[in-house]
Coordinates of C-alpha atoms and ligand atoms in Angstrom, one line a residue:
X18 CA 98.0 87.3 117.1
X19 CA 101.5 85.9 117.4
X20 CA 101.3 83.0 119.9
X21 CA 102.0 84.2 123.5
X22 CA 101.7 82.5 126.8
X23 CA 99.5 84.1 129.4
X24 CA 102.5 84.5 131.6
X25 CA 104.2 86.5 128.9
X26 CA 101.0 88.6 128.3
X27 CA 100.9 89.3 132.1
X28 CA 104.5 90.4 132.0
X29 CA 104.0 92.7 129.0
X30 CA 100.9 94.3 130.4
X31 CA 102.1 94.4 134.0
X32 CA 99.1 92.3 135.0
X33 CA 98.4 89.8 137.8
X34 CA 97.9 86.3 136.5
X35 CA 95.2 84.0 137.9
X36 CA 95.5 80.4 136.5
X37 CA 97.8 78.3 134.3
X38 CA 100.8 80.5 133.2
X39 CA 101.5 78.1 130.3
X40 CA 98.2 78.6 128.6
X41 CA 98.9 80.0 125.1
X42 CA 96.8 82.6 123.2
X43 CA 97.0 81.9 119.5
X44 CA 93.7 83.5 118.3
X45 CA 92.3 87.0 118.0
X46 CA 92.1 89.5 120.8
X47 CA 88.5 90.8 121.0
X48 CA 86.4 93.0 123.3
X49 CA 83.1 91.7 121.9
X50 CA 82.3 88.3 123.2
X51 CA 80.2 87.5 120.1
X52 CA 83.4 87.8 118.1
X53 CA 85.5 85.5 120.4
X54 CA 86.9 82.4 118.8
X55 CA 89.1 79.4 119.5
X56 CA 92.5 80.3 121.1
X57 CA 91.5 83.9 121.5
X58 CA 91.9 86.4 124.3
X59 CA 88.8 88.2 125.6
X60 CA 89.4 91.7 126.9
X61 CA 86.6 92.9 129.3
X62 CA 85.9 96.5 128.8
X63 CA 83.5 98.6 130.9
X64 CA 81.4 100.6 128.4
X65 CA 78.5 103.0 128.7
X66 CA 75.9 100.4 128.1
X67 CA 77.5 97.1 129.1
X68 CA 80.3 95.7 131.3
X69 CA 82.5 93.3 129.4
X70 CA 83.2 91.4 132.6
X71 CA 79.6 90.0 132.4
X72 CA 80.4 88.5 129.0
X73 CA 83.6 86.7 129.9
X74 CA 81.9 83.3 130.3
X75 CA 80.2 83.7 126.9
X76 CA 83.6 84.4 125.3
X77 CA 85.2 81.4 127.0
X78 CA 82.2 79.2 126.0
X79 CA 83.0 79.9 122.3
X80 CA 86.7 79.3 122.6
X81 CA 88.5 82.2 124.2
X82 CA 91.4 80.7 126.2
X83 CA 92.1 83.7 128.5
X84 CA 90.5 86.8 129.8
X85 CA 92.1 90.3 130.3
X86 CA 90.1 92.2 132.9
X87 CA 90.2 94.8 135.6
X88 CA 88.6 92.6 138.3
X89 CA 88.0 88.8 138.7
X90 CA 85.4 87.5 136.3
X91 CA 83.0 84.6 137.0
X92 CA 85.0 82.1 135.0
X93 CA 87.0 79.5 137.0
X94 CA 90.7 80.1 136.3
X95 CA 91.1 76.4 135.6
X96 CA 88.8 76.9 132.6
X97 CA 90.5 80.1 131.4
X98 CA 93.2 82.0 133.1
X99 CA 92.7 85.7 133.8
X100 CA 95.2 88.6 133.6
X101 CA 94.1 91.4 135.9
X102 CA 95.3 94.9 135.0
X103 CA 94.5 98.4 136.1
X104 CA 93.5 99.7 132.7
X105 CA 92.5 97.5 129.8
X106 CA 93.1 100.0 127.0
X107 CA 96.6 100.6 128.3
X108 CA 97.2 96.8 128.5
X109 CA 95.9 96.4 124.9
X110 CA 98.3 99.2 123.9
X111 CA 101.3 97.5 125.6
X112 CA 100.4 94.2 124.0
X113 CA 100.0 95.7 120.6
X114 CA 103.2 97.7 120.9
X115 CA 105.0 94.4 121.8
X116 CA 103.5 92.6 118.7
X117 CA 104.3 95.5 116.4
X118 CA 107.9 95.5 117.5
X119 CA 108.1 91.7 117.2
X120 CA 107.3 92.0 113.5
X121 CA 109.9 94.3 112.0
X122 CA 109.2 93.2 108.5
X123 CA 105.7 94.6 108.6
X124 CA 105.3 98.0 106.8
X125 CA 102.9 100.1 108.9
X126 CA 100.8 102.8 107.3
X127 CA 98.6 105.2 109.2
X128 CA 95.7 107.2 107.7
X129 CA 94.1 110.2 109.3
X130 CA 91.9 113.2 108.4
X131 CA 88.5 114.6 109.4
X132 CA 86.6 112.7 106.7
X133 CA 87.3 109.7 104.5
X134 CA 89.7 107.7 106.8
X135 CA 87.7 104.4 106.6
X136 CA 87.0 104.8 102.8
X137 CA 90.7 105.5 102.1
X138 CA 91.8 102.7 104.3
X139 CA 89.5 100.3 102.5
X140 CA 90.7 101.6 99.1
X141 CA 94.4 101.4 100.1
X142 CA 93.9 97.9 101.6
X143 CA 92.4 96.7 98.3
X144 CA 95.5 98.0 96.5
X145 CA 98.1 96.9 99.0
X146 CA 96.7 93.4 99.2
X147 CA 98.0 93.0 95.7
X148 CA 101.5 93.3 97.2
X149 CA 101.2 90.8 100.1
X150 CA 99.2 89.8 103.2
X151 CA 97.6 92.9 104.6
X152 CA 95.7 93.6 107.8
X153 CA 93.1 96.4 107.4
X154 CA 89.8 95.3 108.8
X155 CA 86.6 96.8 107.4
X156 CA 85.0 99.4 109.6
X157 CA 86.4 102.2 111.7
X158 CA 88.8 100.6 114.1
X159 CA 90.5 103.9 114.8
X160 CA 90.6 104.6 118.6
X161 CA 92.2 103.4 121.8
X162 CA 90.4 100.0 121.4
X163 CA 90.1 99.5 117.6
X164 CA 93.7 100.5 116.9
X165 CA 95.5 98.0 119.2
X166 CA 93.0 95.3 118.3
X167 CA 93.9 95.7 114.7
X168 CA 97.6 95.7 115.3
X169 CA 97.1 92.5 117.4
X170 CA 95.7 90.7 114.4
X171 CA 99.2 90.8 112.8
X172 CA 101.3 87.6 112.7
X173 CA 104.6 86.6 111.1
X174 CA 102.8 86.2 107.7
X175 CA 101.7 89.8 107.7
X176 CA 103.5 92.2 105.4
X177 CA 101.3 95.4 105.7
X178 CA 99.3 97.0 108.4
X179 CA 96.9 99.7 107.2
X180 CA 95.6 101.6 110.2
X181 CA 93.0 104.3 110.6
X182 CA 93.9 106.9 113.2
X183 CA 91.3 109.1 114.8
X184 CA 91.6 112.0 117.3
X185 CA 89.1 113.5 119.6
X186 CA 91.7 115.7 121.2
X187 CA 95.4 116.6 121.1
X188 CA 97.8 113.7 121.8
X189 CA 95.5 111.0 120.6
X190 CA 97.2 110.3 117.3
X191 CA 100.6 110.6 118.8
X192 CA 99.5 108.0 121.4
X193 CA 98.3 105.6 118.6
X194 CA 101.5 106.2 116.6
X195 CA 103.4 105.2 119.7
X196 CA 101.7 101.8 119.8
X197 CA 102.5 100.9 116.2
X198 CA 105.0 103.4 114.8
X199 CA 104.0 104.1 111.1
X200 CA 106.6 104.5 108.5
X201 CA 104.0 105.7 106.0
X202 CA 101.3 108.3 107.0
X203 CA 98.6 109.9 104.9
X204 CA 96.6 113.0 106.0
X205 CA 93.5 113.5 104.0
X206 CA 91.9 116.8 105.2
X207 CA 91.2 119.0 108.1
X208 CA 87.5 119.6 108.7
X209 CA 84.9 120.2 111.2
X210 CA 84.4 116.6 112.5
X211 CA 84.7 116.9 116.3
X212 CA 85.8 120.5 115.8
X213 CA 83.7 121.5 118.8
X214 CA 85.8 119.3 121.0
X215 CA 89.0 120.6 119.6
X216 CA 88.1 124.3 119.6
X217 CA 88.6 125.0 115.9
X218 CA 90.2 124.0 112.6
X219 CA 93.7 125.0 113.6
X220 CA 93.5 122.8 116.7
X221 CA 92.2 120.0 114.5
X222 CA 95.2 120.5 112.2
X223 CA 97.6 120.4 115.2
X224 CA 96.2 117.1 116.2
X225 CA 96.0 115.5 112.7
X226 CA 99.6 116.6 112.1
X227 CA 100.8 114.4 115.0
X228 CA 100.9 111.7 112.4
X229 CA 103.3 113.7 110.2
X230 CA 105.4 114.4 113.3
X231 CA 105.5 110.7 114.2
X232 CA 107.0 109.6 110.9
X233 CA 110.7 108.7 110.8
X234 CA 113.3 110.3 108.4
X235 CA 113.1 107.2 106.2
X236 CA 109.3 107.4 106.2
X237 CA 106.9 109.0 103.8
X238 CA 104.3 111.6 104.6
X239 CA 101.5 111.6 102.0
X240 CA 99.7 114.9 102.2
X241 CA 96.7 116.5 100.4
X242 CA 98.1 119.4 98.5
X243 CA 94.6 120.8 98.1
X244 CA 94.1 121.4 101.8
X245 CA 96.3 124.2 103.0
X246 CA 96.3 123.0 106.6
X247 CA 97.4 119.5 105.5
X248 CA 100.0 120.9 103.0
X249 CA 101.5 122.9 105.9
X250 CA 102.2 119.7 107.8
X251 CA 105.2 119.2 105.4
X252 CA 107.0 121.5 107.8
X253 CA 106.2 119.2 110.8
X254 CA 107.7 116.0 109.5
X255 CA 111.2 114.4 109.2
X256 CA 109.8 112.1 106.5
X257 CA 109.9 112.6 102.7
X258 CA 106.8 114.4 101.6
X259 CA 104.7 113.1 98.7
X260 CA 101.6 115.2 97.9
X261 CA 98.4 114.4 96.0
X262 CA 95.9 116.7 94.4
X263 CA 92.6 116.6 92.5
X264 CA 93.9 119.6 90.5
X265 CA 95.7 118.4 87.4
X266 CA 97.6 121.7 87.3
X267 CA 99.1 121.2 90.7
X268 CA 102.8 120.4 91.3
X269 CA 101.8 117.3 93.3
X270 CA 103.3 114.1 91.9
X271 CA 100.0 112.2 92.2
X272 CA 97.0 113.9 90.6
X273 CA 93.7 113.5 88.9
X274 CA 92.7 115.0 85.6
X275 CA 89.5 115.0 83.6
X276 CA 87.3 114.1 86.6
X277 CA 83.8 113.1 85.4
X278 CA 80.8 111.6 87.2
X279 CA 78.5 109.0 85.7
X280 CA 74.7 109.0 86.3
X281 CA 75.2 107.4 89.7
X282 CA 77.8 109.9 90.8
X283 CA 80.7 107.5 90.3
X284 CA 83.9 109.4 89.4
X285 CA 86.3 108.5 86.6
X286 CA 89.5 110.3 86.0
X287 CA 93.0 110.1 84.6
X288 CA 95.5 109.2 87.3
X289 CA 98.7 111.2 86.7
X290 CA 101.9 109.9 88.4
X291 CA 105.6 110.5 87.7
X292 CA 105.6 107.0 86.1
X293 CA 102.8 107.9 83.6
X294 CA 99.0 108.2 83.5
X295 CA 96.2 105.7 83.5
X296 CA 92.4 105.8 83.3
X297 CA 90.5 105.0 86.6
X298 CA 86.8 104.4 87.0
X299 CA 85.8 104.2 90.7
X300 CA 82.9 102.1 91.9
X301 CA 82.4 104.4 94.8
X302 CA 79.9 107.3 94.6
X303 CA 80.7 111.0 94.9
X304 CA 83.4 113.3 93.7
X305 CA 84.8 113.5 97.2
X306 CA 86.2 110.0 96.7
X307 CA 88.7 111.3 94.2
X308 CA 91.1 112.6 96.8
X309 CA 90.5 109.5 98.8
X310 CA 91.5 107.4 95.8
X311 CA 94.5 109.6 95.2
X312 CA 95.7 109.2 98.8
X313 CA 95.3 105.4 98.5
X314 CA 97.2 105.5 95.1
X315 CA 100.0 107.5 96.5
X316 CA 100.4 105.2 99.5
X317 CA 100.3 102.0 97.4
X318 CA 102.8 103.6 94.9
X319 CA 105.2 104.2 97.8
X320 CA 104.9 100.6 98.9
X321 CA 105.8 99.4 95.4
X322 CA 102.6 98.9 93.5
X323 CA 103.0 99.8 89.8
X324 CA 100.7 102.2 87.9
X325 CA 98.7 99.4 86.2
X326 CA 98.2 97.7 89.5
X327 CA 97.0 100.9 91.1
X328 CA 94.6 101.8 88.3
X329 CA 93.2 98.3 88.0
X330 CA 92.9 98.0 91.8
X331 CA 91.1 101.3 92.2
X332 CA 88.7 100.3 89.5
X333 CA 88.0 97.0 91.2
X334 CA 87.8 98.3 94.7
X335 CA 84.4 98.2 96.4
X336 CA 83.0 99.9 99.6
X337 CA 84.0 97.5 102.3
X338 CA 82.5 99.4 105.2
X339 CA 78.8 99.9 105.3
X340 CA 76.6 103.0 105.1
X341 CA 79.1 105.2 103.4
X342 CA 77.4 106.4 100.2
X343 CA 75.8 103.1 99.6
X344 CA 73.7 103.5 96.5
X345 CA 70.8 101.2 95.7
X346 CA 68.0 101.3 93.2
X347 CA 64.4 100.2 94.0
X348 CA 62.3 98.2 91.6
X349 CA 60.2 101.3 91.1
X350 CA 63.1 103.3 89.9
X351 CA 63.7 105.3 93.1
X352 CA 67.4 105.5 94.1
X353 CA 68.4 105.5 97.8
X354 CA 71.8 106.8 99.0
X355 CA 72.5 105.4 102.4
X356 CA 75.3 107.7 103.8
X357 CA 74.0 107.3 107.4
X358 CA 77.3 106.2 109.0
X359 CA 78.2 109.7 110.2
X360 CA 77.9 113.4 109.3
X361 CA 79.9 116.6 109.6
X362 CA 79.6 119.8 107.5
X363 CA 82.1 118.6 104.9
X364 CA 80.7 115.2 104.4
X365 CA 77.1 116.5 104.2
X366 CA 78.1 118.9 101.6
X367 CA 79.9 116.1 99.7
X368 CA 76.8 114.0 99.9
X369 CA 74.5 116.8 98.8
X370 CA 76.8 117.4 95.8
X371 CA 76.4 113.8 94.8
X372 CA 72.7 113.9 95.3
X373 CA 72.4 117.0 93.1
X374 CA 74.3 115.2 90.4
X375 CA 72.4 112.0 90.6
X376 CA 69.0 113.7 90.7
X377 CA 69.6 115.6 87.5
X378 CA 66.8 113.6 85.7
X379 CA 64.5 113.4 88.7
X380 CA 64.0 115.0 92.0
X381 CA 66.2 114.9 95.0
X382 CA 65.1 114.4 98.6
X383 CA 67.6 114.9 101.5
X384 CA 66.7 113.2 104.8
X385 CA 69.2 114.8 107.1
X386 CA 69.7 114.2 110.8
X387 CA 71.9 116.2 113.1
X388 CA 75.7 116.6 112.8
X389 CA 77.1 115.9 116.3
X390 CA 80.0 117.4 118.2
X391 CA 80.1 120.8 116.6
X392 CA 80.1 122.6 119.9
X393 CA 79.0 126.3 119.9
X394 CA 78.8 126.4 116.1
X395 CA 76.2 123.6 116.0
X396 CA 73.2 125.8 115.2
X397 CA 74.9 128.0 112.7
X398 CA 76.4 124.9 111.0
X399 CA 73.0 123.3 110.6
X400 CA 71.6 126.5 109.2
X401 CA 74.5 126.7 106.7
X402 CA 73.9 123.1 105.6
X403 CA 70.2 123.9 105.0
X404 CA 71.3 126.9 102.9
X405 CA 73.8 124.8 101.0
X406 CA 71.2 122.1 100.3
X407 CA 68.8 124.7 98.9
X408 CA 71.5 126.3 96.8
X409 CA 73.5 123.4 95.5
X410 CA 71.2 121.8 93.0
X411 CA 70.0 125.3 92.0
X412 CA 67.9 123.4 93.0
X413 CA 66.8 120.0 92.0
X414 CA 66.2 119.4 95.7
X415 CA 62.5 118.8 96.0
X416 CA 62.5 118.1 99.7
X417 CA 64.7 118.7 102.7
X418 CA 63.5 116.6 105.7
X419 CA 65.3 117.5 108.9
X420 CA 65.1 114.7 111.4
X421 CA 65.2 115.6 115.1
X422 CA 65.4 118.8 117.1
X423 CA 69.1 119.5 116.5
X424 CA 68.7 119.2 112.7
X425 CA 65.7 121.6 112.6
X426 CA 67.8 124.8 112.1
X427 CA 68.6 123.5 108.6
X428 CA 65.1 124.6 107.6
X429 CA 65.9 128.3 108.5
X430 CA 68.9 128.2 106.3
X431 CA 67.1 126.6 103.4
X432 CA 64.2 129.0 103.6
X433 CA 66.6 131.9 103.4
X434 CA 67.3 130.9 99.8
X435 CA 64.4 132.7 98.1
X436 CA 65.0 131.1 94.7
X437 CA 64.5 127.6 96.1
X438 CA 61.0 126.2 95.5
X439 CA 61.4 122.9 97.3
X440 CA 59.7 121.8 100.5
X441 CA 61.4 122.0 103.9
X442 CA 59.9 119.9 106.7
X443 CA 61.1 119.1 110.2
X444 CA 60.1 115.7 111.7
X445 CA 60.8 114.3 115.1
X446 CA 62.1 110.9 113.9
X447 CA 62.9 108.5 111.1
X448 CA 59.5 106.9 111.1
X449 CA 57.8 110.2 110.4
X450 CA 60.3 110.9 107.7
X451 CA 59.4 107.6 106.1
X452 CA 55.6 108.4 106.3
X453 CA 56.2 111.7 104.6
X454 CA 58.3 110.2 101.8
X455 CA 55.9 107.4 101.1
X456 CA 53.4 109.9 99.7
X457 CA 55.9 111.8 97.7
X458 CA 58.4 109.5 96.0
X459 CA 58.1 108.8 92.3
X460 CA 60.3 106.8 89.9
X461 CA 63.6 108.4 89.1
X462 CA 63.6 110.3 92.4
X463 CA 66.8 110.1 94.5
X464 CA 66.8 110.1 98.3
X465 CA 69.9 110.8 100.4
X466 CA 69.8 109.6 104.1
X467 CA 72.5 111.1 106.3
X468 CA 73.2 111.9 109.9
X469 CA 75.6 111.5 112.7
X470 CA 75.8 108.0 114.1
X471 CA 73.6 108.7 117.1
X472 CA 70.6 109.4 114.9
X473 CA 70.7 105.8 113.5
X474 CA 69.1 106.9 110.2
X475 CA 70.5 103.8 108.4
X476 CA 67.2 102.2 109.4
X477 CA 65.4 104.8 107.3
X478 CA 67.4 103.9 104.3
X479 CA 66.8 100.2 104.9
X480 CA 63.1 100.7 105.2
X481 CA 63.0 102.7 102.0
X482 CA 64.6 99.8 100.3
X483 CA 62.1 97.4 101.9
X484 CA 64.8 95.7 104.0
X485 CA 64.3 94.7 107.6
X486 CA 65.7 97.3 110.1
X487 CA 69.4 96.9 110.8
Ligands
ATP506 N1 87.2 113.5 101.3 C1 86.0 113.6 101.8 N2 85.4 114.8 102.0 C2 84.2 114.9 102.5 N3 83.4 113.8 102.9 C3 84.0 112.6 102.7 C4 85.3 112.4 102.2 N4 85.5 111.1 102.2 C5 84.5 110.5 102.8 N5 83.5 111.4 103.1 C6 82.2 111.1 103.7 O1 82.4 111.1 105.1 C7 81.6 110.1 105.7 C8 82.4 109.1 106.5 O2 83.4 108.5 105.6 P1 84.5 107.5 106.3 O3 83.8 106.6 107.2 O4 85.3 107.1 105.2 O5 85.2 108.7 107.2 P2 86.0 108.5 108.5 O6 87.0 109.6 108.5 O7 86.5 107.1 108.7 O8 84.9 108.8 109.6 P3 85.0 108.5 111.2 O9 85.7 109.6 111.8 O10 83.6 108.3 111.7 O11 85.8 107.2 111.4 C9 80.8 109.4 104.6 O12 79.6 110.0 104.5 C10 81.7 109.7 103.4 O13 80.9 109.7 102.2
MG507 MG1 86.3 105.8 110.1

């Protein structure tokens, strides 16, 4: 963070200071005491499982010089001053807004969409880092905590901030854009993630489009021309619009042609831009990463990276955030796709497509947990996914293993596909899924493991690979 005295932090956040006003915060602002470091500020957050106030001493013990909290913490203020505020997320937002406005030379880019924000942010970061110092942490720092914490990492050496913006309701993205106003904004897609909370896809589009609305007239809105709800956001922005498309015949300036997948489902394509074309071979798995790569390319292009830098950077970019289409091969020739970070109808279909492609020479097994937050459509959505799984490979899918009660309706969908000859099984938990697979897997089989976060199926993928649980 830019160095600030605790007195100044108290002023910015409207907090009450206990302790030495001249103490200076020079390090990172964190909400996890295990991540605290020398010179840092520890913000105590009351979560569902833990109360950050209980960890203030631990943070100070490893170097935090001050604490932001809603009530006094058991750390003597001579050891570390405290700033007491009514609302920690609001205080973090105020502090982040101050830092963002103190660094006018930083180009701020926001990325939103229902699926692929983290992947695109990671790809974009690996391109933009070629232009100068960039802040874009691995992982999904995209909400009222992660977003300001990311902004607070910026300092005078920072040139680019690449931010992931998420919404669970209307106004969330507008709020995040108010903290660190982006000049560049990319909207990837409008899908069913959290659609239950929003009430439907049009409501999701309204919320995601808040990013387009927040952009200034001298900004750039990067929009997916292949998604009609995203394309329509062109009417909601004052910024210049630049579209991207995975359809080579599209009028979008940034496009992909000749998309092919290798045996491990890694796409290669010809990147078409107004400046020319270049071959790109991604290290990421799944055709759905083509639009993500195009969005990252369009953003880096606007920031000034040339075509060679973009093509080279996309080819060199790795998956920085874990459990998104992580593909590993076992010694016995079984391939495991760990896509257990999260799940919604679009991302499960994308993963099943990749599985079908990768299992062409063997058999595919899909271990699928539930897709959360789909509201009233939950049961029907799980049935449709089961049907899709049975249809997609026409069907190389040898086994569909639905984990947990909420995922079980997938089996009804799959069984409705008469031509599918695979096996459909419902199991209560990951351990049972593992037992079942142990007797079935043969060399050249491919296993996809995917579910919403709450199911924690990444442990199943780890166990399949013989790794300790994570
Ligand atoms: N364009 C896409 N279409 C469909 N699925 C995608 C797309 N991009 C990524 N995915 C899949 O969606 C899942 C989540 O990817 P990622 O973490 O990049 O998305 P996110 O939008 O950041 O998610 P979250 O809302 O949890 O932060 C992964 O399984 C990934 O493979
Ligand atoms: Mg994310």
